[in-house]
Every structure is written in C-alpha cells, then in structure tokens.
Short mmCIF file of C-alpha atoms in Angstrom, two decimals:
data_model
loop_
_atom_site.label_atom_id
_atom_site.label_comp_id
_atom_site.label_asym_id
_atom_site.label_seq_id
_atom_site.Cartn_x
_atom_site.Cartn_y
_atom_site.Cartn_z
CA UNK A 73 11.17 22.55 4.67
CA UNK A 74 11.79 18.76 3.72
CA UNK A 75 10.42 16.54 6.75
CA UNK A 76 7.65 19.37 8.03
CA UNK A 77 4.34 18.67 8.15
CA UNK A 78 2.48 19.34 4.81
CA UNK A 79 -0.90 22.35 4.84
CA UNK A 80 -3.99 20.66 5.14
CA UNK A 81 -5.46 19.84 2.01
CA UNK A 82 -2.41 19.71 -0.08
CA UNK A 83 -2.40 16.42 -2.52
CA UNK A 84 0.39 14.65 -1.47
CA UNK A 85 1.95 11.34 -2.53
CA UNK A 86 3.91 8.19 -1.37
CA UNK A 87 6.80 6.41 -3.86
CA UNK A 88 7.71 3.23 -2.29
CA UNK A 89 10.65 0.86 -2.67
CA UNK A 90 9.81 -2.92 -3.30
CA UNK A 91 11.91 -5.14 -1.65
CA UNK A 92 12.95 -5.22 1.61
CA UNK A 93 9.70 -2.31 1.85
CA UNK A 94 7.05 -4.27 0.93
CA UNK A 95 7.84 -7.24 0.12
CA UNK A 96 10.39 -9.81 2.14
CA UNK A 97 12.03 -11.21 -0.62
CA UNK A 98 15.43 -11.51 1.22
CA UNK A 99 15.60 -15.39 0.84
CA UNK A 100 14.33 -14.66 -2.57
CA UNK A 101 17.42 -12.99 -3.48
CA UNK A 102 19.80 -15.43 -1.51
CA UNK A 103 18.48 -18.43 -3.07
CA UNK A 104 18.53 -17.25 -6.64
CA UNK A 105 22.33 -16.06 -5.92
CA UNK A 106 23.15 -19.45 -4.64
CA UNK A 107 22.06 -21.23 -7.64
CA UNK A 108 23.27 -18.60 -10.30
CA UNK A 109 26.69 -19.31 -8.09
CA UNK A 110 26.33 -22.76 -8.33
CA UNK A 111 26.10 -22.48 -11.70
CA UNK A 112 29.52 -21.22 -12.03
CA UNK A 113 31.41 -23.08 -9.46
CA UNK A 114 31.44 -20.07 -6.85
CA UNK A 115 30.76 -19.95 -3.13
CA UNK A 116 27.40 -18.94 -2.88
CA UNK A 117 28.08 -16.96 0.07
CA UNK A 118 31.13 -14.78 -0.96
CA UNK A 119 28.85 -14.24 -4.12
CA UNK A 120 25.86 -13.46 -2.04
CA UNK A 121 27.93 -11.13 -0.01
CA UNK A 122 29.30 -9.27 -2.68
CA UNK A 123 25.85 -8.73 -4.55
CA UNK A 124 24.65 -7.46 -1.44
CA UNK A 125 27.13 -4.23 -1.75
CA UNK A 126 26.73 -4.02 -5.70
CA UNK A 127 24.63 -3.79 -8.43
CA UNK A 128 24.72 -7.44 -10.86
CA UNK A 129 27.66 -6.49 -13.61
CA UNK A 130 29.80 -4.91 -10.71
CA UNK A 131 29.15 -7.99 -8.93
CA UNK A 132 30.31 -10.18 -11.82
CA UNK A 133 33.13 -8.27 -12.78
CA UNK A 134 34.23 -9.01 -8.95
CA UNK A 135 33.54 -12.97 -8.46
CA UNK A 136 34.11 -14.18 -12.59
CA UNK A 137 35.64 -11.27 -14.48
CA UNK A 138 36.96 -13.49 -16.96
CA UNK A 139 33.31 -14.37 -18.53
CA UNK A 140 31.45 -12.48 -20.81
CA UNK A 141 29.06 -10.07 -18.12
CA UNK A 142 26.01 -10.20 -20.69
CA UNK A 143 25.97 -14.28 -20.19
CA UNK A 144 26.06 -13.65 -16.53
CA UNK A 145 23.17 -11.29 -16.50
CA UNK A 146 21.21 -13.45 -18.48
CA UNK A 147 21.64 -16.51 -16.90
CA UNK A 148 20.38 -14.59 -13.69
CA UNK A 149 17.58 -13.01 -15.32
CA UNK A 150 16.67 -16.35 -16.07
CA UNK A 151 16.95 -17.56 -12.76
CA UNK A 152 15.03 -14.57 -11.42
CA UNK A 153 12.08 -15.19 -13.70
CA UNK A 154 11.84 -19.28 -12.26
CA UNK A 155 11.92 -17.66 -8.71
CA UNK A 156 8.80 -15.07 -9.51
CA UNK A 157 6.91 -18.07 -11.05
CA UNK A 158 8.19 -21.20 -8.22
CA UNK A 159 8.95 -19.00 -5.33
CA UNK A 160 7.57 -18.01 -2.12
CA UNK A 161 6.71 -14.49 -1.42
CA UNK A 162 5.64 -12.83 1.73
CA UNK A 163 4.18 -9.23 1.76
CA UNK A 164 4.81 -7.17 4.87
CA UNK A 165 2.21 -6.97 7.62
CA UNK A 166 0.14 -3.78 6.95
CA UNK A 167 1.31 -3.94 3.13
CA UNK A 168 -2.09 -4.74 2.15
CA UNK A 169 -4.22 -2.26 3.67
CA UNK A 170 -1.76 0.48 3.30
CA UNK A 171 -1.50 0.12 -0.60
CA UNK A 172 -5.23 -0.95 -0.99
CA UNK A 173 -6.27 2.47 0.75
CA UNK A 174 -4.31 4.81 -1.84
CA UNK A 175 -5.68 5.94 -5.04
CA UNK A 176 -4.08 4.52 -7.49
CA UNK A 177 -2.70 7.97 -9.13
CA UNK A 178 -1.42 8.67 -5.29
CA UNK A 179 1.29 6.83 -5.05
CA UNK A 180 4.05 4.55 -7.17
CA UNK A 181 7.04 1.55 -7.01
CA UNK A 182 10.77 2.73 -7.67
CA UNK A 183 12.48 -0.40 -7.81
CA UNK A 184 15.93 -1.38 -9.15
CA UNK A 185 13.68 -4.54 -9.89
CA UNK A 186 11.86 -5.15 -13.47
CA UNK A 187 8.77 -4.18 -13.92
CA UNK A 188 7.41 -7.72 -15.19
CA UNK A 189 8.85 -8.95 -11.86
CA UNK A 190 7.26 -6.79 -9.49
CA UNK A 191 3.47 -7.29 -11.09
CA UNK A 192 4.31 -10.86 -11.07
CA UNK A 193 5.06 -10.95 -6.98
CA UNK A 194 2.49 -8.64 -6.62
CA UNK A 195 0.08 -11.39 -8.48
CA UNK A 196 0.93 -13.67 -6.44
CA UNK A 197 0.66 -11.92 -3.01
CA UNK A 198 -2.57 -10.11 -4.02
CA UNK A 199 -1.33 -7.07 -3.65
CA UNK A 200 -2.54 -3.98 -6.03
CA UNK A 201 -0.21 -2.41 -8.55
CA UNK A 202 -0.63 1.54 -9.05
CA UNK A 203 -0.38 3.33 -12.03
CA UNK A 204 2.89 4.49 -12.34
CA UNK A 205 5.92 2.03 -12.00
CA UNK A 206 9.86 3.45 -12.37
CA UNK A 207 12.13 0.32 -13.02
CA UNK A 208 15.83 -0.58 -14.17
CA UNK A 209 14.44 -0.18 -17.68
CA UNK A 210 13.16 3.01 -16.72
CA UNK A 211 16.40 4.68 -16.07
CA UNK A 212 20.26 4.87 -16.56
CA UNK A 213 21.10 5.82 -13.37
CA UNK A 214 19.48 3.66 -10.48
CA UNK A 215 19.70 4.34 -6.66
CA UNK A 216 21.46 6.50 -5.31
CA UNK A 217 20.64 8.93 -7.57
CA UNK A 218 17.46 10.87 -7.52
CA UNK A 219 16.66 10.02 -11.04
CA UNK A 220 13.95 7.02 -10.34
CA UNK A 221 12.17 9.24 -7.73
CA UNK A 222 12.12 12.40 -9.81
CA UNK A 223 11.12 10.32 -12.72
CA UNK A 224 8.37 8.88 -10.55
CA UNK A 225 7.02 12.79 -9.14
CA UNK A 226 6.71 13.35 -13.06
CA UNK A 227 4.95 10.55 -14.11
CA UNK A 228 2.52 11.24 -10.97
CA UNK A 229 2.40 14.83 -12.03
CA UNK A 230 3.76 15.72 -8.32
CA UNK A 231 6.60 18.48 -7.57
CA UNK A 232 9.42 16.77 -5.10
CA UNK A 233 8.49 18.35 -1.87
CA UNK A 234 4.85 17.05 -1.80
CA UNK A 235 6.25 13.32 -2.32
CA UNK A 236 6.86 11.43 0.55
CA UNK A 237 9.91 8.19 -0.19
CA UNK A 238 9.44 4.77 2.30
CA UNK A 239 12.51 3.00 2.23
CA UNK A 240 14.47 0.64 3.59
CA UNK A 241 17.84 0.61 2.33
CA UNK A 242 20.56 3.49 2.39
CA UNK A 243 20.88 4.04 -1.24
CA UNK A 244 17.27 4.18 -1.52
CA UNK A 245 16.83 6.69 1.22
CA UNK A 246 20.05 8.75 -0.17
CA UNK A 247 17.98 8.32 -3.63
CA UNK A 248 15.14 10.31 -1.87
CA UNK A 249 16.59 12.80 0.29
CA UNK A 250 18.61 14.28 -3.47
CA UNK A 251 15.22 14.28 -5.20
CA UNK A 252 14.07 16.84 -2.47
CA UNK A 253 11.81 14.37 -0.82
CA UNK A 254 10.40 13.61 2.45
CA UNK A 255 12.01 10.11 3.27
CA UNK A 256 10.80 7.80 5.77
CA UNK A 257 12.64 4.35 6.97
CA UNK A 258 10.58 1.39 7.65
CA UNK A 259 11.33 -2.20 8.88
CA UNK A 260 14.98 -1.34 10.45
CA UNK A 261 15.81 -2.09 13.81
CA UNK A 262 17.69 1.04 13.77
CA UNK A 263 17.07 4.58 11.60
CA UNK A 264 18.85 4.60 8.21
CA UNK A 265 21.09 7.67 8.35
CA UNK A 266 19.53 10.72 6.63
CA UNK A 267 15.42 9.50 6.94
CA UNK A 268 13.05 12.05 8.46
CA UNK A 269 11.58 9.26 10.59
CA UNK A 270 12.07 5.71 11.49
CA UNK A 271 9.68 2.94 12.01
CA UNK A 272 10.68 -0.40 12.99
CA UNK A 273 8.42 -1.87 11.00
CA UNK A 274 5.85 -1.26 7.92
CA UNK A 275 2.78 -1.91 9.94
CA UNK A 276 4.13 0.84 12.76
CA UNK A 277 3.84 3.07 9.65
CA UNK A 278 0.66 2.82 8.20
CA UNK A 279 -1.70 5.24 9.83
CA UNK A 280 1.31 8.24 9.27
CA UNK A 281 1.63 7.24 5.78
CA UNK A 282 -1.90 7.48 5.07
CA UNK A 283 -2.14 10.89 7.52
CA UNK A 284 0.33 12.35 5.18
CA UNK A 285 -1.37 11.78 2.12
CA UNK A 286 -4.02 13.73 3.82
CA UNK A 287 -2.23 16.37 5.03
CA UNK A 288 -3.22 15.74 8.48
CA UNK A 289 -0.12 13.85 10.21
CA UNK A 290 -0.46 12.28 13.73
CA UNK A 291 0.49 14.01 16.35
CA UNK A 292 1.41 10.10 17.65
CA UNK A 293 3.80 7.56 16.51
CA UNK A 294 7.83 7.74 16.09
CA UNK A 295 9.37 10.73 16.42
CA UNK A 296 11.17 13.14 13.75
CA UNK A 297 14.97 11.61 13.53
CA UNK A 298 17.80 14.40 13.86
#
C-alpha cells in the first residue's frame, strides 16, 4: 500500500522536484517575469500572478494573445538563461547533505524546468546533479500528469511503488500520487492535499528521506497525513 513503510532491504528511490524543493528560486521567477513584462508594456504583477496558475503559452495567450506565442517564449527563455548566469540562487537548508548522501543511480530531478538550467543553478550552488534528469524536453505532458515521474522510475530502472516523490507544489504532488508513488510535501506551512506526509521544511525531512531509501523509516518525525 502507497505511503506504508517499505521491507527492509528493498532498494528504494527518491525523485525530487527543483524549485520551490530544493532550490528557492521564487524571486528568481518573479524577477525574470517582471522584466519579460516590462518588455511588453504589462503589469508585472497581474503577469506574475497569472504565470503562477499556468504554464508559459497559457500564460501568454492570457496577458498578450495578440502576439505571436513562439516570440514570447523565446524572449523568456532568453531572459531565463541571463538569470541562471547573473542571478542569485539559494539552496534549501539540508539540500546539500541530503543529495550529497544518495548514490547517484538512487535518486533523480523532475522538473518542468530545462535541463541546461537546472545543472547551471546547481553549478552555482554546489550542489550534485544525479544521473537521471526528466525535463520539459523530456516529455509532452508535464505536471500533473504522471508522465515525468514514471519516465523518471524507468530511467532509474525502479517500479512506481518503491519511488518515493518530495514535492512542494500541488500539481507536482498530484503528478506523484497518479504515478503510484509515495509522495511527501516539504517546505509548506501547511500539508499539500493528497501527500503521505508533511514537513514544514526540507531540513525537517532529511533523516526520513534518507531512512526510506534504506528501508528502515523513523519511528520519529511528522506524522502520516490522512
């Protein structure tokens, strides 16, 4: 059953979300939304506020629907690339230690990101990068479908129920709980509905991340949700 505690022994493996997970790249995102706004002659935050609740060519065809959606999504790309080169990035207390204790082949990034992106924040937090990585380019259909998480169990070589999904957001835990995975919420104040357990915070997490992988959970820490 999804959310049990796994037999002893059993190789087991973690599939984390990026942003908002591992990385606080909130102000990131704000800040490149501002100036691709700007750009345009928008309000940066009715744009902002609408990307929040859509994916980029929704949020176009929303705020400018009379330009061409292809020049809009390059002209952010564009901007996103300056920001992973100029901008500040922060990882998550307990980021570090977590990822740096899991083998490599033991875990993966699901991100509606690019992968170029991602190993370029990672770069410059010092952060490791595993071997399997599921981006946007990775998949038609992106969160909330279980596509990037089943696509990540199969690059790993791991069946569904021994893959455990940390998430922060709801279409990334709904993502996770239709792939047949354990799902876990982390730096929330409050649970994410559907996630087998809550954590305020990534660092409250560690220790029962890595006891999963090991098959030995802690009897400790924050309590099944539901």
């Amino acid at each position: 059953m999804i959310g049990e505690p796994v037999p002893p022994g059993a190789k087991k493996y973690v599939l984390f979300d990026v942003d908002g997970t591992l990385m606080d790249a909130v102000d990131n995102q704000r800040q490149v939304w501002r100036a691709w706004a700007e750009r345009y002659g928008l309000d940066p935050d009715e744009v902002y506020q609408v990307a929040l609740r859509t994916r980029p060519m929704e949020t176009f065809a929303q705020v400018i629907p009379d330009r061409d959606p292809r020049e809009c999504l390059a002209a952010l790309h564009d901007l996103e690339d300056e920001d992973v080169r100029s901008g500040i990035y922060t990882a998550f207390d307990g980021a570090a230690e977590l990822l740096n204790a899991l083998p490599s082949t033991a875990w993966a990034l699901v991100t509606s990101n690019y992968e170029h992106r991602v190993r370029g924040r990672f770069a410059r937090t010092g952060l490791p990068v595993p071997d399997v990585i599921v981006d946007a380019a990775s998949v038609e259909e992106g969160k909330p479908s279980p596509v990037p998480y089943l696509l990540a169990a199969k690059r790993l070589g791991a069946e569904p129920e021994d893959c455990l999904v940390i998430e922060d957001a709801p279409s990334g835990v709904q993502s996770g709980l239709r792939a047949g995975m354990t799902v876990w919420g982390v730096n929330t104040p409050v649970a994410v509905d559907g996630v087998h357990r809550h954590f305020g915070s990534l660092r409250a997490a560690v220790l029962d991340i890595l006891a999963f992988t090991s098959g030995t959970p802690r009897p400790e820490g924050s309590a099944p949700v539901g």
